Tab-separated table of C-alpha atoms in Angstrom:
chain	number	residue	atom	x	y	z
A	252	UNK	CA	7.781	-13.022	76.050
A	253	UNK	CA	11.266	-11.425	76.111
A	254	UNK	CA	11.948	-9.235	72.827
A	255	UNK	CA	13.928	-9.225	69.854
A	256	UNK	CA	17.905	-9.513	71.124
A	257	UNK	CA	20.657	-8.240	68.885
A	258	UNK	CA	24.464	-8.585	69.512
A	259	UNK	CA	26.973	-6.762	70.130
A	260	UNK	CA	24.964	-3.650	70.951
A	261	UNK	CA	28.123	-1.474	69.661
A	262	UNK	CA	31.093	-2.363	67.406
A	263	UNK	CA	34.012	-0.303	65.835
A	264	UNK	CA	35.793	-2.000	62.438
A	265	UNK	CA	38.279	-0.872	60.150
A	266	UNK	CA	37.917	-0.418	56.690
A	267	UNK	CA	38.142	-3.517	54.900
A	268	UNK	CA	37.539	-5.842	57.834
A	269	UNK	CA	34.169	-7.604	57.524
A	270	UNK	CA	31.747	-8.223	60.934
A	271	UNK	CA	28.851	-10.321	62.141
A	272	UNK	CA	25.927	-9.187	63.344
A	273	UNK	CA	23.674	-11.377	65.201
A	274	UNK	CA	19.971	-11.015	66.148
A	275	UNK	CA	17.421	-14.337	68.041
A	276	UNK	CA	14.059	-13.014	67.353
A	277	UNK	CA	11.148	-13.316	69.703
A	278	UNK	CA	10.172	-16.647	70.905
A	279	UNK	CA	7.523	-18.694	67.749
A	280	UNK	CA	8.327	-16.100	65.502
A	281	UNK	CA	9.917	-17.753	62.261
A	282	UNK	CA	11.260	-14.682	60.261
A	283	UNK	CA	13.756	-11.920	60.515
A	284	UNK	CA	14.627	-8.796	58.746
A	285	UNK	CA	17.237	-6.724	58.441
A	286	UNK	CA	17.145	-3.032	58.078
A	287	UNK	CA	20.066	-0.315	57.732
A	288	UNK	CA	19.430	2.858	59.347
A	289	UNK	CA	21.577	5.900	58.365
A	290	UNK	CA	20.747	9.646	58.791
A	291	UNK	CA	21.502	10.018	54.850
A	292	UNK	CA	19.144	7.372	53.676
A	293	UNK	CA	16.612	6.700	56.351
A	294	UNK	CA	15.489	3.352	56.762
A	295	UNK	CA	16.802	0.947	54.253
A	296	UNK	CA	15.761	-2.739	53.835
A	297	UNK	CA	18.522	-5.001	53.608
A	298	UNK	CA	16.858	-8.609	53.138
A	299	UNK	CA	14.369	-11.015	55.028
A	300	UNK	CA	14.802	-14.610	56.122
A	301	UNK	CA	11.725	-17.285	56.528
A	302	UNK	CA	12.453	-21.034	57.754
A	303	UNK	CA	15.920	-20.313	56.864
A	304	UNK	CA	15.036	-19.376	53.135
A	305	UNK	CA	15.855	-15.666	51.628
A	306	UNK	CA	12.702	-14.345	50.809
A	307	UNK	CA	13.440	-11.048	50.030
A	308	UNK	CA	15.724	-9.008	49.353
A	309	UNK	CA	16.521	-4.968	48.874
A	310	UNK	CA	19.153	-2.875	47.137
A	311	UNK	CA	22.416	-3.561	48.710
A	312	UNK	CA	25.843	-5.073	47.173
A	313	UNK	CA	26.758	-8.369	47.757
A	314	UNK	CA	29.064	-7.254	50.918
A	315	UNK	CA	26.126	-7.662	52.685
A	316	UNK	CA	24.566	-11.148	53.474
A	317	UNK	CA	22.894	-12.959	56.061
A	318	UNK	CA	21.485	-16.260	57.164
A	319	UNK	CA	19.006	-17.967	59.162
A	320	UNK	CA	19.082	-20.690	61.594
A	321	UNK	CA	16.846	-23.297	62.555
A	322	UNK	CA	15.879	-21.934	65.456
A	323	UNK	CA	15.268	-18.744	63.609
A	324	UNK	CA	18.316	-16.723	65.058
A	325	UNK	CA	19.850	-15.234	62.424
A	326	UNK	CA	23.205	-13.191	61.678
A	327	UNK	CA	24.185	-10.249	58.833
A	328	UNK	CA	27.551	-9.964	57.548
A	329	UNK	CA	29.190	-7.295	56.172
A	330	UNK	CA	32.736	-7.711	54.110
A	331	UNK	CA	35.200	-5.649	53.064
A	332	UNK	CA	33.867	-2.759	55.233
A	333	UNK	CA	33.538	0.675	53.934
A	334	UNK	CA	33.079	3.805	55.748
A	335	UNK	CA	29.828	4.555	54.454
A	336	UNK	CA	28.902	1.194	55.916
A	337	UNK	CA	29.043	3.083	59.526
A	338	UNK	CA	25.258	2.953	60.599
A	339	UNK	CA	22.345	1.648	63.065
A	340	UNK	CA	21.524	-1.998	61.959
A	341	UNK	CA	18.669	-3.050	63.157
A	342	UNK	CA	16.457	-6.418	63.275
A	343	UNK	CA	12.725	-7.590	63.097
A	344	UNK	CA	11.159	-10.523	64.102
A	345	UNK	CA	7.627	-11.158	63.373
A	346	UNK	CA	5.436	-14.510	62.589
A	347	UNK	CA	5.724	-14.278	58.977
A	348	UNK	CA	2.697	-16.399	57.773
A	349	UNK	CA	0.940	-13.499	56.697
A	350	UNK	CA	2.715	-10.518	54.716
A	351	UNK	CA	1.470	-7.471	57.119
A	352	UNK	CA	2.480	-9.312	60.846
A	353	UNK	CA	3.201	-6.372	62.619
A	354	UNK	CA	7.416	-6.428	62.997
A	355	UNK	CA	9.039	-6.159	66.615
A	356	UNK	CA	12.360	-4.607	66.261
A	357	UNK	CA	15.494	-5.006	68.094
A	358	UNK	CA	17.526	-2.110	69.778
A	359	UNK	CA	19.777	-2.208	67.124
A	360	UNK	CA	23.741	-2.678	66.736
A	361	UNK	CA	25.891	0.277	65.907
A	362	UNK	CA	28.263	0.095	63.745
A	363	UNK	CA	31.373	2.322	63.032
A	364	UNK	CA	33.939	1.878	60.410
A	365	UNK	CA	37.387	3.989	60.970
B	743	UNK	CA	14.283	5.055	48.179
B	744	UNK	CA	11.165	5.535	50.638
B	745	UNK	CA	8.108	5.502	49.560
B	746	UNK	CA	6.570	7.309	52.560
B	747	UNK	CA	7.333	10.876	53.782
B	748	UNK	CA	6.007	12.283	56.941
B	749	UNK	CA	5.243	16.362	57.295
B	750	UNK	CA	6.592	18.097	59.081
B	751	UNK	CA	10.314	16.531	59.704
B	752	UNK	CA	10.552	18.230	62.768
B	753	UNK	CA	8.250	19.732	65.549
B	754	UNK	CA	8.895	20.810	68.328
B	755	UNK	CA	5.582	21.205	71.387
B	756	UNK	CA	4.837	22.347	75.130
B	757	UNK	CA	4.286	19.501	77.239
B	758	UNK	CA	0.160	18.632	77.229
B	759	UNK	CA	-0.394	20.180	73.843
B	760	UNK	CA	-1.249	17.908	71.064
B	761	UNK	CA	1.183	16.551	68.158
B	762	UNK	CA	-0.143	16.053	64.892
B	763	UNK	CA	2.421	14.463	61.890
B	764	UNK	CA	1.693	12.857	58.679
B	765	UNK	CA	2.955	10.821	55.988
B	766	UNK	CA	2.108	10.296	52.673
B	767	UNK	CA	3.016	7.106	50.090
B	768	UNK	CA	3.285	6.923	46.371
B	769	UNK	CA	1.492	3.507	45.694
B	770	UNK	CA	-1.275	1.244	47.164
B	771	UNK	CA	-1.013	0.015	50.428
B	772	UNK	CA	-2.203	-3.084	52.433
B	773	UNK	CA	-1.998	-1.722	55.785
B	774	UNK	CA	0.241	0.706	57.645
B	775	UNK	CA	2.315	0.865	60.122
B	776	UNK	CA	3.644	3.356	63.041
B	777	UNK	CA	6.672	3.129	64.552
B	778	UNK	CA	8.364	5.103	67.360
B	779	UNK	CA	12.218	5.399	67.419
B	780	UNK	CA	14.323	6.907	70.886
B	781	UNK	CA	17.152	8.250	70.039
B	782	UNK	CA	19.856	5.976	68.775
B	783	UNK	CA	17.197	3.097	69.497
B	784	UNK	CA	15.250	0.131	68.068
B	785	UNK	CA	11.699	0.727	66.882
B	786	UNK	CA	8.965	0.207	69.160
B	787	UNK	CA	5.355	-0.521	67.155
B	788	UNK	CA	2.611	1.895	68.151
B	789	UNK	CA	-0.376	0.954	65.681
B	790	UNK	CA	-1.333	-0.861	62.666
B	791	UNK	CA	-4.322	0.626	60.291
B	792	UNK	CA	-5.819	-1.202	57.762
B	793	UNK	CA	-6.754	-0.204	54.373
B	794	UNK	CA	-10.113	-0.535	55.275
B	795	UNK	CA	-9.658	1.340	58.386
B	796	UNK	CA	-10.633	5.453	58.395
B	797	UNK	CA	-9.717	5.933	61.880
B	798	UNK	CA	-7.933	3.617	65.025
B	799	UNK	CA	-7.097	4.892	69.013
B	800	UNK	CA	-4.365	3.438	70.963
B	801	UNK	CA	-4.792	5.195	74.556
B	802	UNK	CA	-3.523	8.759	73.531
B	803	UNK	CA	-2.447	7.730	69.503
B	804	UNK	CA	-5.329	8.327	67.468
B	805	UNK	CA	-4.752	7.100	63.596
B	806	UNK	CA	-6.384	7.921	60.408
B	807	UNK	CA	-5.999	7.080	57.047
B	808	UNK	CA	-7.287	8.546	53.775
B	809	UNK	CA	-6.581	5.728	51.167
B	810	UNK	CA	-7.865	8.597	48.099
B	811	UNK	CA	-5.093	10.911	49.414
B	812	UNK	CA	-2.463	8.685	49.988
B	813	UNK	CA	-2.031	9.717	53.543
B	814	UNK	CA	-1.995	8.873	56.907
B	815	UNK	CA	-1.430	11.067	60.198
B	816	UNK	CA	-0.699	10.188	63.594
B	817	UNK	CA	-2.200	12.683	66.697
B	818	UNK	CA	-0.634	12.358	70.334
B	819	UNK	CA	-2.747	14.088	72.234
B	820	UNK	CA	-1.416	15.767	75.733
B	821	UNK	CA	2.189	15.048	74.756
B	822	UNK	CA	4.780	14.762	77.544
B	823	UNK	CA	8.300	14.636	77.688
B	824	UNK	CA	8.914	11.030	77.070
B	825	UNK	CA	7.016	11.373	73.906
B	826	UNK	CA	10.163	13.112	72.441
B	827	UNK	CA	10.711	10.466	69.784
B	828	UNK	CA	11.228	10.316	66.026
B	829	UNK	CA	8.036	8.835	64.582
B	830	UNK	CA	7.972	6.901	61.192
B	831	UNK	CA	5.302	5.240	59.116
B	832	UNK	CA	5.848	1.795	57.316
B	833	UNK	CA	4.354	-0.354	54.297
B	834	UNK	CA	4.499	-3.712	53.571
B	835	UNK	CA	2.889	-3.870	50.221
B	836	UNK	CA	2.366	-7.127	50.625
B	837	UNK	CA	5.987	-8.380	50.364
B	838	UNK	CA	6.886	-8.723	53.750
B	839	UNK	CA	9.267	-5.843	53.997
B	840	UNK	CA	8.428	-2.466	55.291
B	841	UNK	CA	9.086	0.867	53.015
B	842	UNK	CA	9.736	3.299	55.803
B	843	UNK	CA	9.185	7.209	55.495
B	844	UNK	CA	11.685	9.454	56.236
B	845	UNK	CA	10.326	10.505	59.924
B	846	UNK	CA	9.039	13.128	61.893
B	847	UNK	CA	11.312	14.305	64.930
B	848	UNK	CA	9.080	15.373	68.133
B	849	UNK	CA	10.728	17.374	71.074
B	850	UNK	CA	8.152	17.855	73.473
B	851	UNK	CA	9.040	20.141	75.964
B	852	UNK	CA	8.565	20.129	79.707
């Protein structure tokens, strides 16, 4: 089965520009999450998407936001971009029928905001 | 804010000793989780344990879990190179997002 697939692998914003992150999870699996990764804050849940239904949700402003397709591909956005919005975002796919599937990550996209 | 922590943050080994880190949580947990990061990269899953679970091997991983402690610690026995990694624990509590610790960087020397 090929793996989780995020796009673009790298992008560089400007403050105040907003950016779309997109991730197509692994092939039958019918949720996604999204994770921030930062070397001040770790590993930081953003939200997580089932049959193209939020299901969850962490601590982030509403800049951030995402979707869910119905083929399960799903896409982040981020508006008004600050520079403490510079990180590693990364996705997970996994079956999500059961609340421990074990989540397959994506390599990630990096972000930077000048 | 993470719930686990792994101990110590960073290590640093000779190439074919062993690697020993662990992490500790605040609540209850339905299972857990270990994760592998390369630098800069996407997680890659190593092993799940179970609440009910003591103990679990994955080829050179070896697991355990003390539910009473609120711990877990993950062994790598003869390290190599390539094992130079951060390593991270995760719970799901049950609500189908993962509370990561804050990692334990490996640099396993050759």
């Amino acid at each position: 089965k090929a793996g989780v697939t995020q796009t673009p692998r790298y992008l560089i914003k400007t403050r105040g520009q907003q950016v779309t992150l997109s991730c197509s999870p692994i092939s039958g699996h019918r949720s996604v999450s999204w994770y921030q990764q930062t070397p001040g804050q770790g590993l930081q849940f953003l939200f997580e998407y089932f049959s193209e239904t939020q299901r969850n949700k962490g601590n982030f402003p509403g800049r951030f936001s995402g979707r869910q397709f119905s083929n399960s591909r799903s896409e982040m956005n981020v508006s008004t971009l600050e520079l403490g919005d510079s990180a590693l975002y990364l996705c997970a796919s996994y079956r999500g029928t059961e609340a421990y599937d074990t989540q397959y990550f994506g390599p990630g996209t990096r972000l930077t905001v000048l | 804010s993470q719930q686990g922590e792994e101990d110590p943050q960073a290590l640093s080994i000779q190439e074919g000793e062993n690697a020993t880190m662990n992490c500790s949580y605040k609540t209850s947990i339905n299972n857990l989780q270990w994760y592998r990061q390369n630098s800069g990269r996407g997680l890659v899953h190593l092993i799940l344990i179970r609440s009910n679970e003591r103990e679990k091997h994955s080829g050179r991983l070896r697991v355990t879990l003390d539910t009473s402690k609120k711990s877990s610690s993950l062994l790598i026995t003869a390290s190599r190179a390539a094992d130079t990694a951060s390593y991270f624990c995760a719970d799901t509590s049950g609500t189908y997002k993962y509370i990561f610790g804050t990692g334990t960087r490996l640099k396993v020397l050759a």
